[in-house]
Coordinates of C-alpha atoms in Angstrom, one line a residue:
Chain A
X95 CA 118.8 44.5 248.0
X96 CA 116.4 42.9 245.2
X97 CA 117.8 42.8 241.8
X98 CA 117.1 45.1 239.2
X99 CA 115.9 43.7 236.4
X100 CA 118.2 45.3 233.8
X101 CA 121.7 44.6 234.9
X102 CA 123.4 48.2 235.3
X103 CA 127.0 48.0 234.4
X104 CA 128.3 49.1 239.1
X105 CA 130.5 52.0 237.4
X106 CA 128.3 53.2 235.7
X107 CA 125.2 53.5 238.5
X108 CA 127.7 54.8 241.7
X109 CA 130.2 56.4 238.9
X110 CA 132.8 58.7 240.8
X111 CA 135.3 59.0 238.0
X112 CA 138.1 60.5 241.1
X113 CA 137.5 56.7 243.4
X114 CA 141.0 55.3 242.8
X115 CA 140.0 51.0 242.9
X116 CA 142.9 49.1 245.3
X117 CA 145.5 47.8 243.8
X118 CA 148.1 45.1 244.6
X119 CA 151.5 45.1 244.3
X120 CA 153.0 42.0 242.9
X121 CA 156.1 42.5 241.8
X122 CA 158.6 45.5 242.1
X123 CA 162.3 46.1 240.5
X124 CA 164.9 48.9 239.9
X125 CA 165.3 49.4 236.6
X126 CA 167.9 52.0 236.9
X127 CA 169.1 54.2 240.0
X128 CA 166.2 56.4 240.4
X129 CA 163.7 54.3 238.4
X130 CA 161.2 51.8 239.5
X131 CA 159.2 49.4 238.0
X132 CA 156.3 48.3 239.3
X133 CA 153.4 44.9 238.3
X134 CA 150.0 45.8 239.8
X135 CA 146.8 43.8 239.9
X136 CA 143.7 44.9 240.8
X137 CA 142.7 43.0 244.7
X138 CA 139.4 42.2 243.2
X139 CA 139.3 39.7 240.8
X140 CA 136.8 40.9 238.5
X141 CA 137.9 44.4 238.2
X142 CA 141.4 42.3 236.7
X143 CA 139.0 40.8 234.5
X144 CA 137.7 44.1 232.9
X145 CA 140.4 46.5 233.1
X146 CA 140.9 46.8 229.5
X147 CA 143.3 49.8 227.7
X148 CA 145.0 50.8 225.0
X149 CA 148.5 51.6 225.0
X150 CA 149.3 55.1 225.0
X151 CA 146.8 55.8 227.8
X152 CA 147.9 56.3 232.0
X153 CA 146.2 55.8 234.9
X154 CA 146.2 57.6 238.3
X155 CA 148.1 56.5 241.1
X156 CA 147.7 57.5 244.7
X157 CA 149.2 56.7 248.0
X158 CA 146.9 57.4 250.7
X159 CA 148.3 60.0 252.8
X160 CA 150.6 61.6 249.6
X161 CA 148.1 61.8 246.9
X162 CA 147.9 61.2 243.4
X163 CA 149.7 61.6 240.6
X164 CA 149.5 60.1 236.8
X165 CA 152.2 57.7 235.4
X166 CA 151.6 56.4 231.7
X167 CA 151.8 52.7 231.4
X168 CA 154.6 50.4 230.0
X169 CA 152.7 47.2 230.1
X170 CA 150.5 46.1 226.7
X171 CA 147.2 45.2 227.0
X172 CA 147.7 42.0 225.1
X173 CA 149.2 40.6 227.9
X174 CA 145.5 41.3 230.6
X175 CA 145.1 41.4 234.3
X176 CA 147.6 43.5 235.3
X177 CA 149.5 46.8 234.8
X178 CA 153.4 47.9 234.4
X179 CA 154.2 51.3 234.9
X180 CA 158.3 52.9 236.1
X181 CA 158.5 55.3 238.8
X182 CA 161.4 58.1 239.0
X183 CA 162.1 59.3 242.5
X184 CA 161.3 63.0 242.0
X185 CA 158.9 64.3 244.4
X186 CA 157.3 63.5 247.8
X187 CA 154.4 61.0 246.7
X188 CA 157.2 59.0 244.1
X189 CA 159.6 58.9 246.6
X190 CA 156.8 57.2 249.4
X191 CA 155.6 54.7 246.1
X192 CA 159.4 54.1 245.3
X193 CA 159.6 52.7 248.8
X194 CA 156.2 50.4 248.3
X195 CA 156.9 47.1 248.6
X196 CA 155.6 44.2 247.1
X197 CA 151.9 42.9 248.3
X198 CA 151.8 46.7 249.0
X199 CA 148.1 47.8 247.8
X200 CA 147.8 51.8 245.9
X201 CA 145.1 53.5 244.3
X202 CA 144.7 53.4 240.8
X203 CA 142.1 54.4 238.4
X204 CA 142.3 55.2 235.4
X205 CA 142.9 54.5 232.0
X206 CA 142.8 58.1 231.0
X207 CA 143.7 59.8 227.9
X208 CA 143.4 59.3 224.2
X209 CA 145.9 56.6 223.4
X210 CA 147.8 55.9 220.3
X211 CA 145.2 55.6 217.4
X212 CA 145.7 51.4 217.1
X213 CA 143.2 51.7 214.4
X214 CA 144.9 53.5 212.0
X215 CA 148.6 52.0 212.3
X216 CA 147.5 48.6 211.6
X217 CA 149.1 47.3 208.8
X218 CA 151.1 50.4 208.4
X219 CA 155.7 50.6 209.0
X220 CA 155.9 51.1 212.6
X221 CA 159.5 53.4 214.2
X222 CA 159.9 54.4 217.7
X223 CA 161.4 57.0 218.8
X224 CA 162.5 56.5 222.7
X225 CA 164.7 59.1 224.8
X226 CA 165.2 58.7 228.3
X227 CA 162.4 57.9 230.3
X228 CA 160.4 58.5 227.1
X229 CA 160.6 54.9 226.9
X230 CA 158.0 53.9 230.0
X231 CA 154.9 54.9 227.9
X232 CA 156.7 53.3 224.4
X233 CA 157.3 49.9 225.7
X234 CA 153.5 49.7 226.2
X235 CA 153.3 50.3 222.0
X236 CA 155.9 48.2 220.9
X237 CA 155.1 44.7 222.6
X238 CA 151.7 46.0 221.6
X239 CA 153.0 45.5 218.7
X240 CA 155.3 42.5 218.4
X241 CA 152.3 41.1 220.4
X242 CA 150.4 41.5 216.8
X243 CA 153.1 41.0 215.0
X244 CA 150.7 39.8 211.8
X245 CA 149.0 43.5 212.2
X246 CA 151.7 45.8 211.4
X247 CA 154.7 45.9 208.6
X248 CA 157.8 46.7 209.5
X249 CA 159.0 47.5 213.0
X250 CA 162.1 49.7 213.9
X251 CA 163.0 50.5 218.2
X252 CA 165.2 53.3 217.9
X253 CA 166.0 54.1 221.8
X254 CA 168.7 56.7 223.3
X255 CA 169.5 57.1 227.2
X256 CA 172.5 59.1 228.5
X257 CA 174.5 56.0 229.5
X258 CA 174.4 52.4 229.7
X259 CA 172.9 52.4 233.5
X260 CA 170.5 55.1 233.0
X261 CA 168.4 53.2 229.5
X262 CA 165.2 51.8 231.1
X263 CA 164.7 48.1 230.1
X264 CA 167.7 47.5 229.2
X265 CA 168.4 43.9 228.9
X266 CA 164.9 43.7 227.8
X267 CA 165.5 45.4 224.1
X268 CA 168.8 43.8 224.3
X269 CA 167.2 40.5 223.8
X270 CA 165.0 42.2 221.8
X271 CA 167.7 42.4 219.0
X272 CA 168.3 38.4 218.7
X273 CA 164.5 38.9 217.2
X274 CA 164.2 39.0 213.3
X275 CA 160.8 40.4 212.8
X276 CA 162.2 44.3 213.7
X277 CA 165.1 46.6 214.2
X278 CA 166.1 47.3 217.3
X279 CA 168.7 49.8 217.6
X280 CA 169.5 51.6 220.9
X281 CA 172.5 54.3 221.8
X282 CA 174.0 56.2 225.0
X283 CA 175.3 60.0 225.3
X284 CA 178.3 57.9 227.0
X285 CA 179.2 55.0 228.0
X286 CA 180.6 55.4 231.3
X287 CA 181.1 52.1 231.9
X288 CA 183.5 50.7 228.9
X289 CA 180.9 47.6 228.5
X290 CA 178.5 48.8 226.4
X291 CA 178.4 47.0 223.0
X292 CA 176.1 49.0 220.6
X293 CA 175.9 52.1 219.5
X294 CA 177.0 55.8 221.0
X295 CA 175.8 59.0 220.5
X296 CA 172.2 60.9 220.0
X297 CA 169.4 59.3 219.1
X298 CA 168.9 61.5 216.4
X299 CA 172.3 59.6 215.2
X300 CA 170.3 55.9 215.2
X301 CA 168.5 57.3 212.1
X302 CA 171.5 56.7 209.8
X303 CA 171.1 53.1 210.3
X304 CA 167.5 52.9 209.2
X305 CA 167.6 52.0 206.0
X306 CA 165.2 52.7 203.7
X307 CA 161.3 53.7 204.8
X308 CA 158.8 54.3 202.9
X309 CA 157.7 57.8 204.7
X310 CA 153.7 57.7 203.3
X311 CA 153.3 54.6 205.0
X312 CA 155.0 54.8 208.4
X313 CA 153.4 55.7 211.6
X314 CA 156.6 57.4 213.5
X315 CA 155.7 57.6 218.0
X316 CA 157.8 59.8 219.5
X317 CA 158.8 60.0 223.1
X318 CA 161.2 62.1 225.3
X319 CA 162.6 65.0 226.9
X320 CA 161.7 68.4 225.2
X321 CA 164.7 69.1 223.7
X322 CA 164.7 65.8 221.8
X323 CA 161.9 66.6 220.0
X324 CA 163.1 69.6 218.4
X325 CA 165.8 67.2 216.0
X326 CA 163.7 64.4 216.1
X327 CA 160.4 65.7 214.7
X328 CA 161.9 67.6 211.8
X329 CA 164.1 65.1 211.3
X330 CA 161.2 62.8 210.1
X331 CA 159.2 65.5 208.3
X332 CA 162.3 65.2 206.2
X333 CA 162.2 61.9 205.6
X334 CA 158.9 62.8 203.8
X335 CA 156.3 61.0 206.9
X336 CA 153.5 63.7 207.0
X337 CA 152.7 65.5 210.5
X338 CA 149.4 63.6 210.8
X339 CA 151.6 60.4 211.0
X340 CA 153.7 61.5 213.5
X341 CA 152.7 61.1 217.3
X342 CA 153.8 62.4 220.7
X343 CA 152.7 61.6 224.4
X344 CA 153.6 64.5 226.5
X345 CA 154.0 64.6 230.3
X346 CA 151.9 67.3 232.2
X347 CA 150.9 68.2 235.9
X348 CA 147.5 66.3 236.2
X349 CA 145.4 66.3 239.2
X350 CA 142.0 64.8 237.8
X351 CA 143.0 63.2 234.7
X352 CA 139.3 64.1 233.3
X353 CA 139.4 67.0 231.8
X354 CA 138.4 69.1 235.3
X355 CA 140.9 70.2 236.9
X356 CA 142.9 72.6 234.6
X357 CA 145.8 72.3 235.1
X358 CA 146.9 70.4 232.0
X359 CA 145.5 73.1 229.4
X360 CA 146.8 73.6 226.1
X361 CA 145.0 76.1 224.2
X362 CA 141.3 74.9 223.9
X363 CA 142.4 71.4 224.4
X364 CA 143.7 69.2 228.1
X365 CA 146.3 66.6 227.5
X366 CA 144.1 64.1 229.9
X367 CA 141.3 64.0 227.4
X368 CA 142.9 65.0 224.3
X369 CA 146.3 64.3 224.5
X370 CA 148.0 62.4 226.0
X371 CA 149.5 61.9 222.5
X372 CA 149.3 64.8 219.6
X373 CA 150.7 64.5 216.6
X374 CA 153.5 66.7 214.9
X375 CA 150.3 69.2 213.1
X376 CA 148.8 69.8 216.8
X377 CA 152.4 71.0 218.2
X378 CA 152.8 73.1 214.8
X379 CA 149.4 74.8 214.8
X380 CA 149.3 75.1 218.8
X381 CA 152.2 76.7 220.8
X382 CA 152.5 75.5 223.6
X383 CA 152.4 71.4 223.1
X384 CA 156.3 71.1 223.8
X385 CA 156.9 74.2 225.2
X386 CA 158.1 77.9 224.5
X387 CA 160.1 78.9 221.2
X388 CA 159.6 75.0 219.9
X389 CA 157.3 76.1 217.5
X390 CA 157.2 79.5 217.4
X391 CA 160.1 80.0 214.1
X392 CA 159.4 77.2 213.0
X393 CA 157.7 77.7 209.4
X394 CA 158.4 74.2 208.3
Chain B
X292 CA 106.7 79.5 230.6
X293 CA 106.2 83.2 231.9
X294 CA 104.2 84.5 234.9
X295 CA 103.4 87.7 236.4
X296 CA 104.1 88.9 240.3
X297 CA 103.1 92.0 242.1
X298 CA 106.2 93.3 243.3
X299 CA 104.6 93.1 246.7
X300 CA 103.9 89.5 247.0
X301 CA 107.9 88.8 246.3
X302 CA 108.7 88.8 250.5
X303 CA 105.5 86.3 250.6
X304 CA 106.7 83.9 247.9
X305 CA 110.4 84.3 249.6
X306 CA 109.2 83.5 252.7
X307 CA 107.5 80.4 251.3
X308 CA 110.5 78.8 249.4
X309 CA 112.5 78.5 252.7
X310 CA 110.1 75.3 253.0
X311 CA 112.8 74.0 250.6
X312 CA 116.2 74.8 251.3
X313 CA 117.6 77.6 253.3
X314 CA 117.4 81.0 251.3
X315 CA 120.0 82.9 250.4
X316 CA 120.8 86.3 249.2
X317 CA 122.8 89.1 247.9
X318 CA 123.3 91.0 251.4
X319 CA 125.5 94.0 252.2
X320 CA 128.1 94.2 255.1
X321 CA 130.5 97.3 255.5
X322 CA 130.7 97.6 251.4
X323 CA 130.8 94.5 250.6
X324 CA 128.4 92.0 248.9
X325 CA 128.5 88.3 249.3
X326 CA 125.7 85.7 249.2
X327 CA 124.4 85.1 252.6
X328 CA 122.2 82.9 254.3
X329 CA 118.7 85.6 254.9
X330 CA 115.6 85.4 256.4
X331 CA 113.8 87.7 255.1
X332 CA 113.5 90.1 251.4
X333 CA 114.4 92.8 253.9
X334 CA 118.0 92.0 254.0
X335 CA 118.4 91.3 250.8
X336 CA 120.8 93.9 248.2
X337 CA 118.8 93.9 245.3
X338 CA 120.6 97.0 243.8
X339 CA 124.0 95.8 243.7
X340 CA 125.6 94.6 240.4
X341 CA 128.0 91.9 241.5
X342 CA 128.8 90.4 245.0
X343 CA 132.8 90.1 245.2
X344 CA 132.6 85.9 244.8
X345 CA 130.4 84.5 242.0
X346 CA 127.5 81.9 242.9
X347 CA 130.0 79.1 242.0
X348 CA 130.7 78.8 245.2
X349 CA 127.8 77.1 246.5
X350 CA 128.6 74.6 243.6
X351 CA 131.9 74.2 244.0
X352 CA 133.4 75.3 247.4
X353 CA 136.6 76.3 247.6
X354 CA 137.7 73.6 249.3
X355 CA 135.8 70.6 250.5
X356 CA 136.5 66.8 251.3
X357 CA 136.4 64.2 248.4
X358 CA 137.1 60.9 249.9
X359 CA 137.6 59.7 253.6
X360 CA 140.3 57.2 253.2
X361 CA 142.1 54.1 255.2
X362 CA 144.0 51.3 255.1
X363 CA 140.9 49.7 253.1
X364 CA 140.5 52.6 249.9
X365 CA 138.6 55.0 250.0
X366 CA 134.9 55.9 250.8
X367 CA 133.8 59.2 248.5
X368 CA 131.6 62.1 251.1
X369 CA 128.7 62.7 249.2
X370 CA 125.0 63.2 250.9
X371 CA 126.1 66.5 253.2
X372 CA 125.0 68.8 250.6
X373 CA 122.0 71.3 252.0
X374 CA 119.4 72.1 250.3
X375 CA 119.6 76.1 249.3
X376 CA 117.7 78.5 247.0
X377 CA 119.7 80.8 245.5
X378 CA 117.9 84.0 244.9
X379 CA 119.5 87.1 243.0
X380 CA 121.3 85.6 240.8
X381 CA 122.1 88.2 238.0
X382 CA 122.4 86.9 233.8
X383 CA 126.2 86.8 234.0
X384 CA 126.4 84.4 236.7
X385 CA 123.5 82.1 234.9
X386 CA 125.6 81.7 231.6
X387 CA 128.6 81.4 233.9
X388 CA 126.7 78.1 235.7
X389 CA 126.1 76.4 232.9
X390 CA 129.7 76.7 231.8
X391 CA 130.7 75.0 234.8
X392 CA 127.7 72.5 233.6
X393 CA 129.2 72.1 230.7
X394 CA 132.4 71.1 232.0
X395 CA 131.5 69.3 235.1
X396 CA 128.7 67.5 233.9
X397 CA 129.3 66.4 230.9
X398 CA 132.4 63.8 229.9
X399 CA 133.5 62.3 233.3
X400 CA 130.4 63.8 235.3
X401 CA 132.0 65.0 238.6
X402 CA 129.2 63.6 241.1
X403 CA 130.1 66.7 244.1
X404 CA 129.3 69.2 241.6
X405 CA 125.8 67.0 239.9
X406 CA 124.9 67.0 244.1
X407 CA 125.3 70.4 244.9
X408 CA 123.8 71.8 241.4
X409 CA 120.5 69.4 241.7
X410 CA 120.2 70.6 245.8
X411 CA 120.6 74.2 244.9
X412 CA 118.0 76.2 243.0
X413 CA 118.6 79.2 241.2
X414 CA 116.9 81.6 241.3
X415 CA 117.4 85.0 239.2
X416 CA 117.1 88.0 239.2
X417 CA 117.0 91.1 236.6
X418 CA 119.9 93.9 237.2
X419 CA 121.0 97.5 236.5
X420 CA 124.3 97.5 235.0
X421 CA 127.2 99.6 236.2
X422 CA 130.6 101.3 235.1
X423 CA 132.3 97.8 235.0
X424 CA 129.5 95.9 233.8
X425 CA 130.1 94.3 230.5
X426 CA 128.2 91.3 229.8
X427 CA 126.3 93.4 226.7
X428 CA 129.5 92.4 224.5
X429 CA 130.2 88.6 225.8
X430 CA 126.0 88.6 225.1
X431 CA 125.2 87.5 228.7
X432 CA 123.2 90.2 229.5
X433 CA 119.9 88.2 229.3
X434 CA 119.3 83.9 229.8
X435 CA 117.3 81.7 228.7
X436 CA 118.7 78.5 230.8
X437 CA 120.2 77.3 233.5
X438 CA 117.9 78.8 236.6
X439 CA 114.4 77.0 238.3
X440 CA 113.3 80.6 238.0
X441 CA 114.3 84.5 236.8
X442 CA 112.8 87.4 237.9
X443 CA 112.4 90.3 236.0
X444 CA 111.9 93.4 237.6
X445 CA 109.4 95.7 235.4
X446 CA 108.6 99.0 238.0
X447 CA 105.3 98.4 238.5
X448 CA 105.3 94.3 239.1
X449 CA 107.9 91.1 237.6
X450 CA 108.0 88.9 235.1
X451 CA 108.8 85.2 236.2
X452 CA 110.4 82.8 234.0
X453 CA 109.4 79.2 235.4
X454 CA 112.9 77.8 233.8
X455 CA 112.9 73.7 235.4
X456 CA 110.0 71.3 237.0
X457 CA 111.8 72.7 240.5
X458 CA 111.3 76.2 240.2
X459 CA 108.2 74.8 238.9
X460 CA 106.6 73.4 242.3
X461 CA 108.4 76.7 244.0
X462 CA 105.3 78.3 242.2
X463 CA 103.1 75.4 243.4
X464 CA 103.7 76.6 246.7
X465 CA 101.7 79.7 246.5
X466 CA 100.0 79.6 243.7
X467 CA 98.1 83.1 243.9
X468 CA 100.7 85.1 244.2
X469 CA 100.7 84.3 240.1
X470 CA 99.2 85.1 236.8
X471 CA 99.7 83.8 233.7
X472 CA 97.5 86.3 232.2
X473 CA 100.0 88.4 230.0
X474 CA 98.8 91.3 227.6
X475 CA 99.9 93.8 224.8
X476 CA 101.3 96.3 227.8
X477 CA 103.2 93.9 229.4
X478 CA 105.9 93.2 226.2
X479 CA 105.9 96.4 225.8
X480 CA 106.8 97.2 229.1
X481 CA 109.2 94.0 228.8
X482 CA 110.7 95.9 225.4
X483 CA 111.1 98.5 226.9
X484 CA 112.9 97.7 229.7
X485 CA 115.7 95.6 227.3
X486 CA 115.8 98.6 225.9
X487 CA 116.5 100.6 228.7
X488 CA 119.1 98.3 229.6
X489 CA 121.2 98.3 226.9
X490 CA 121.3 101.9 227.4
X491 CA 123.0 101.4 230.5
X492 CA 126.1 99.6 229.7
X493 CA 129.6 102.2 230.6
X494 CA 132.1 100.2 229.4
X495 CA 133.8 100.4 226.0
X496 CA 134.2 96.7 224.9
X497 CA 134.1 94.9 221.9
X498 CA 135.4 91.5 221.7
X499 CA 135.1 91.0 218.0
X500 CA 137.7 89.2 216.6
X501 CA 139.4 88.8 219.9
X502 CA 140.7 84.3 218.6
X503 CA 142.5 86.4 215.2
X504 CA 143.8 89.2 217.4
X505 CA 144.8 86.5 220.2
X506 CA 146.7 84.5 217.2
X507 CA 148.3 87.5 215.8
X508 CA 149.1 88.9 219.2
X509 CA 150.7 85.9 220.6
X510 CA 154.6 86.9 220.0
X511 CA 153.9 90.4 221.4
X512 CA 156.3 92.4 223.6
X513 CA 152.3 93.7 225.2
X514 CA 152.0 89.9 227.2
X515 CA 155.5 90.7 228.4
X516 CA 154.4 93.7 229.5
X517 CA 151.7 92.5 231.3
X518 CA 153.8 90.2 232.8
X519 CA 156.3 92.6 234.2
X520 CA 153.0 94.6 236.1
X521 CA 151.2 91.4 237.1
X522 CA 150.8 89.8 240.7
X523 CA 150.2 86.8 240.3
X524 CA 147.8 86.7 243.4
X525 CA 145.5 84.5 241.4
X526 CA 142.6 87.2 242.7
X527 CA 141.4 87.5 238.7
X528 CA 140.9 83.5 239.0
X529 CA 139.0 83.2 242.8
X530 CA 136.8 86.0 241.3
X531 CA 135.7 84.9 237.7
X532 CA 132.7 82.7 237.1
X533 CA 134.1 80.4 234.8
X534 CA 137.3 79.4 236.6
X535 CA 137.2 75.8 238.0
X536 CA 140.8 75.2 237.8
X537 CA 141.8 73.3 241.7
X538 CA 143.9 71.4 243.1
X539 CA 144.2 68.0 245.5
X540 CA 145.6 67.1 248.8
X541 CA 145.9 64.0 251.4
X542 CA 145.4 65.4 254.6
X543 CA 146.6 62.8 257.2
X544 CA 145.1 62.2 260.2
X545 CA 145.7 60.1 262.8
X546 CA 148.6 59.0 262.6
X547 CA 148.8 58.1 258.7
X548 CA 146.4 55.2 259.1
X549 CA 143.2 57.3 258.2
X550 CA 142.7 61.2 256.8
X551 CA 140.7 62.6 254.0
X552 CA 141.7 64.1 249.9
X553 CA 140.4 67.6 250.3
X554 CA 140.2 69.1 246.9
X555 CA 140.8 73.6 246.8
X556 CA 140.2 76.2 244.1
X557 CA 144.0 76.6 242.8
X558 CA 145.4 79.2 240.3
X559 CA 147.1 79.2 237.0
X560 CA 148.2 81.8 238.0
X561 CA 150.5 80.6 240.6
X562 CA 153.8 79.4 239.8
X563 CA 153.5 76.1 240.9
X564 CA 150.7 75.5 238.5
X565 CA 152.7 73.6 235.8
X566 CA 155.3 72.6 237.1
X567 CA 155.8 68.7 236.8
X568 CA 157.8 66.2 238.5
X569 CA 161.6 66.9 238.2
X570 CA 161.3 70.2 238.0
X571 CA 159.9 71.3 234.5
X572 CA 157.8 74.1 234.2
X573 CA 155.5 74.6 231.5
X574 CA 154.9 78.3 231.9
X575 CA 157.3 79.7 234.7
X576 CA 156.9 83.3 233.7
X577 CA 154.8 85.6 234.6
X578 CA 153.9 86.3 231.4
X579 CA 153.1 82.7 230.1
X580 CA 150.6 82.4 233.0
X581 CA 148.7 85.4 232.7
X582 CA 148.8 85.0 228.2
X583 CA 147.2 81.2 229.1
X584 CA 144.2 82.6 230.8
X585 CA 143.5 85.3 228.9
X586 CA 144.0 82.7 225.6
X587 CA 141.5 79.9 227.4
X588 CA 138.7 82.6 227.6
X589 CA 138.9 85.0 224.8
X590 CA 140.7 82.3 222.2
X591 CA 140.1 79.5 222.7
X592 CA 136.9 78.5 224.7
X593 CA 135.5 80.6 221.5
X594 CA 137.1 78.1 219.5
X595 CA 135.2 75.3 221.1
X596 CA 132.1 76.6 221.5
X597 CA 131.7 80.2 219.9
X598 CA 131.2 82.0 222.5
X599 CA 133.6 83.5 225.3
X600 CA 134.9 81.8 228.7
X601 CA 133.8 85.8 230.0
X602 CA 130.4 86.1 231.2
X603 CA 131.4 90.0 231.7
X604 CA 130.2 90.3 235.2
X605 CA 133.1 93.1 235.9
X606 CA 134.4 91.4 238.9
X607 CA 138.2 91.9 237.4
X608 CA 137.8 94.9 236.4
X609 CA 136.5 95.4 240.2
X610 CA 139.8 93.3 242.1
X611 CA 142.9 92.9 239.9
X612 CA 144.7 95.9 242.2
X613 CA 147.1 96.2 239.2
X614 CA 143.9 96.6 236.3
X615 CA 144.9 93.7 234.5
X616 CA 141.2 91.9 233.6
X617 CA 139.6 91.4 230.4
X618 CA 138.9 95.2 229.6
X619 CA 142.6 96.3 229.5
X620 CA 144.6 92.9 228.2
X621 CA 141.8 92.8 224.9
X622 CA 142.7 96.3 224.6
X623 CA 146.0 96.6 224.8
X624 CA 146.4 93.0 222.3
X625 CA 144.1 95.2 220.4
X626 CA 146.4 98.7 220.5
X627 CA 149.6 97.1 221.3
X628 CA 149.9 99.0 223.7
X629 CA 149.4 98.5 227.7
X630 CA 147.4 101.8 228.7
X631 CA 148.3 103.5 232.6

């Protein structure tokens, strides 16, 4: 075929937003009993070099014959060429994914979603609060801030898990405690190993150990089970953080990732294109963001 | 561009458009009106107020294959869509398609919808409102865009709106049937027709202030009462011209290595709609799901686009087995009481 005079981006010419590209799993290991870690890269080298994303975005992962579902990205765009994500065994697709080994291929499309507003967060203090699986998307932000450390102010990472065995990236985060350029606080609800050397109690307990906060200059980013938002968000408001600087990232059922299938709708917004990152103000004025009852009775 | 055509010439004209693609029009069989394949005008029922399923089914079929897959990846299935001419589409349904266009053709253009839209010509036709029509309340009783041609039946003749270059191409198949000469009487006839149409509506519904009423009524017991009645059958979503939700599944063929990725209509009334991995359901209760649908149509969409995602076609009124529809829900919210 003759080449056109104007070089067109291939993605724009044959634009099918639903077509997955083939990616190869290059690394895989268990993080906990029911969560696996995956590192993948596009089969095509050119795709690998082109692929770019923002912390807080997600991809749609497919297994031919099993289907497709959204997964948040756990890696940072500051380490390009590959993607990392966590998969918890919960349904038929994730059970199959859980068994997929290195060198096998998967369908991947994306990245999708708004991601964290990095342009607004630059220069600010960053406080990251992760509960359980919430660490998966927040690790992307944490690594991104660490990789661009001079661009941000004080960095605090709070992470709570039920037990030491259920803490995602446990060894990695324990190593971070050695670093002097961030304050990394880890806690478990219950230590069933008798070997846990760090704190015990729910994640909100960690706020006592954070030290003074320059609240107007801080962005807090929260991700965890719905019940966690109920306690953490009002706490951050009491600490004096502006509501639009309290961010959260949401989970919803999605079939397209591009604002068409309707499943992730919340009032007039779609979690997939208008989210998954929302602010606490969104939570207060849109009633169904973190589930029934959460914001119904909260006035301030 | 507005042209004039003699009524008796419609049949000849429709015969000529079959050259472009297969002709579909509203037909009545055993009391049910559907868009079916037709050979001529004589087979169509142009008096029917509405078809059971809106014309969205031609642009966005209830089920179709998006991709064929094998070990090497996914190959899109495009290009096998037939060219069609849909005749007799009413203004409300064209407004419904305009809402679909916004959703499917703007951010992240949907190639499947785009292809069918491209290969489907929409020939609108004026209508006579029945007791369920409420397009006057949603401001969709007339339409100015979205169609290729639009025929307004003014008793003695047709006024024909030409809405696209493809519509103009159809005119050019039989240019002798159309005239550009419109006089004072034509204008008077048309204004008279509009007045007459406006006087035909029997459903009394007023949607002004709906976003505020929904906001105020978010926690109202009316939703639970409606939820108790609702059967979660999802028929309202299937017949609604602006419902676009879908689900996707992989169908396995030939021993798991090959298959298709299929897309089919889904409904937010179904329990699994907002269910996520791990079992958490964001809308477990029927009242929650019902409220999502009506909030989307009558509050959220107005906030976003300045008009409701209801085109007043009356299909929910006709279809819902327990009389939950735009009229009864908006009235219940306003009066804080679910009618009998």
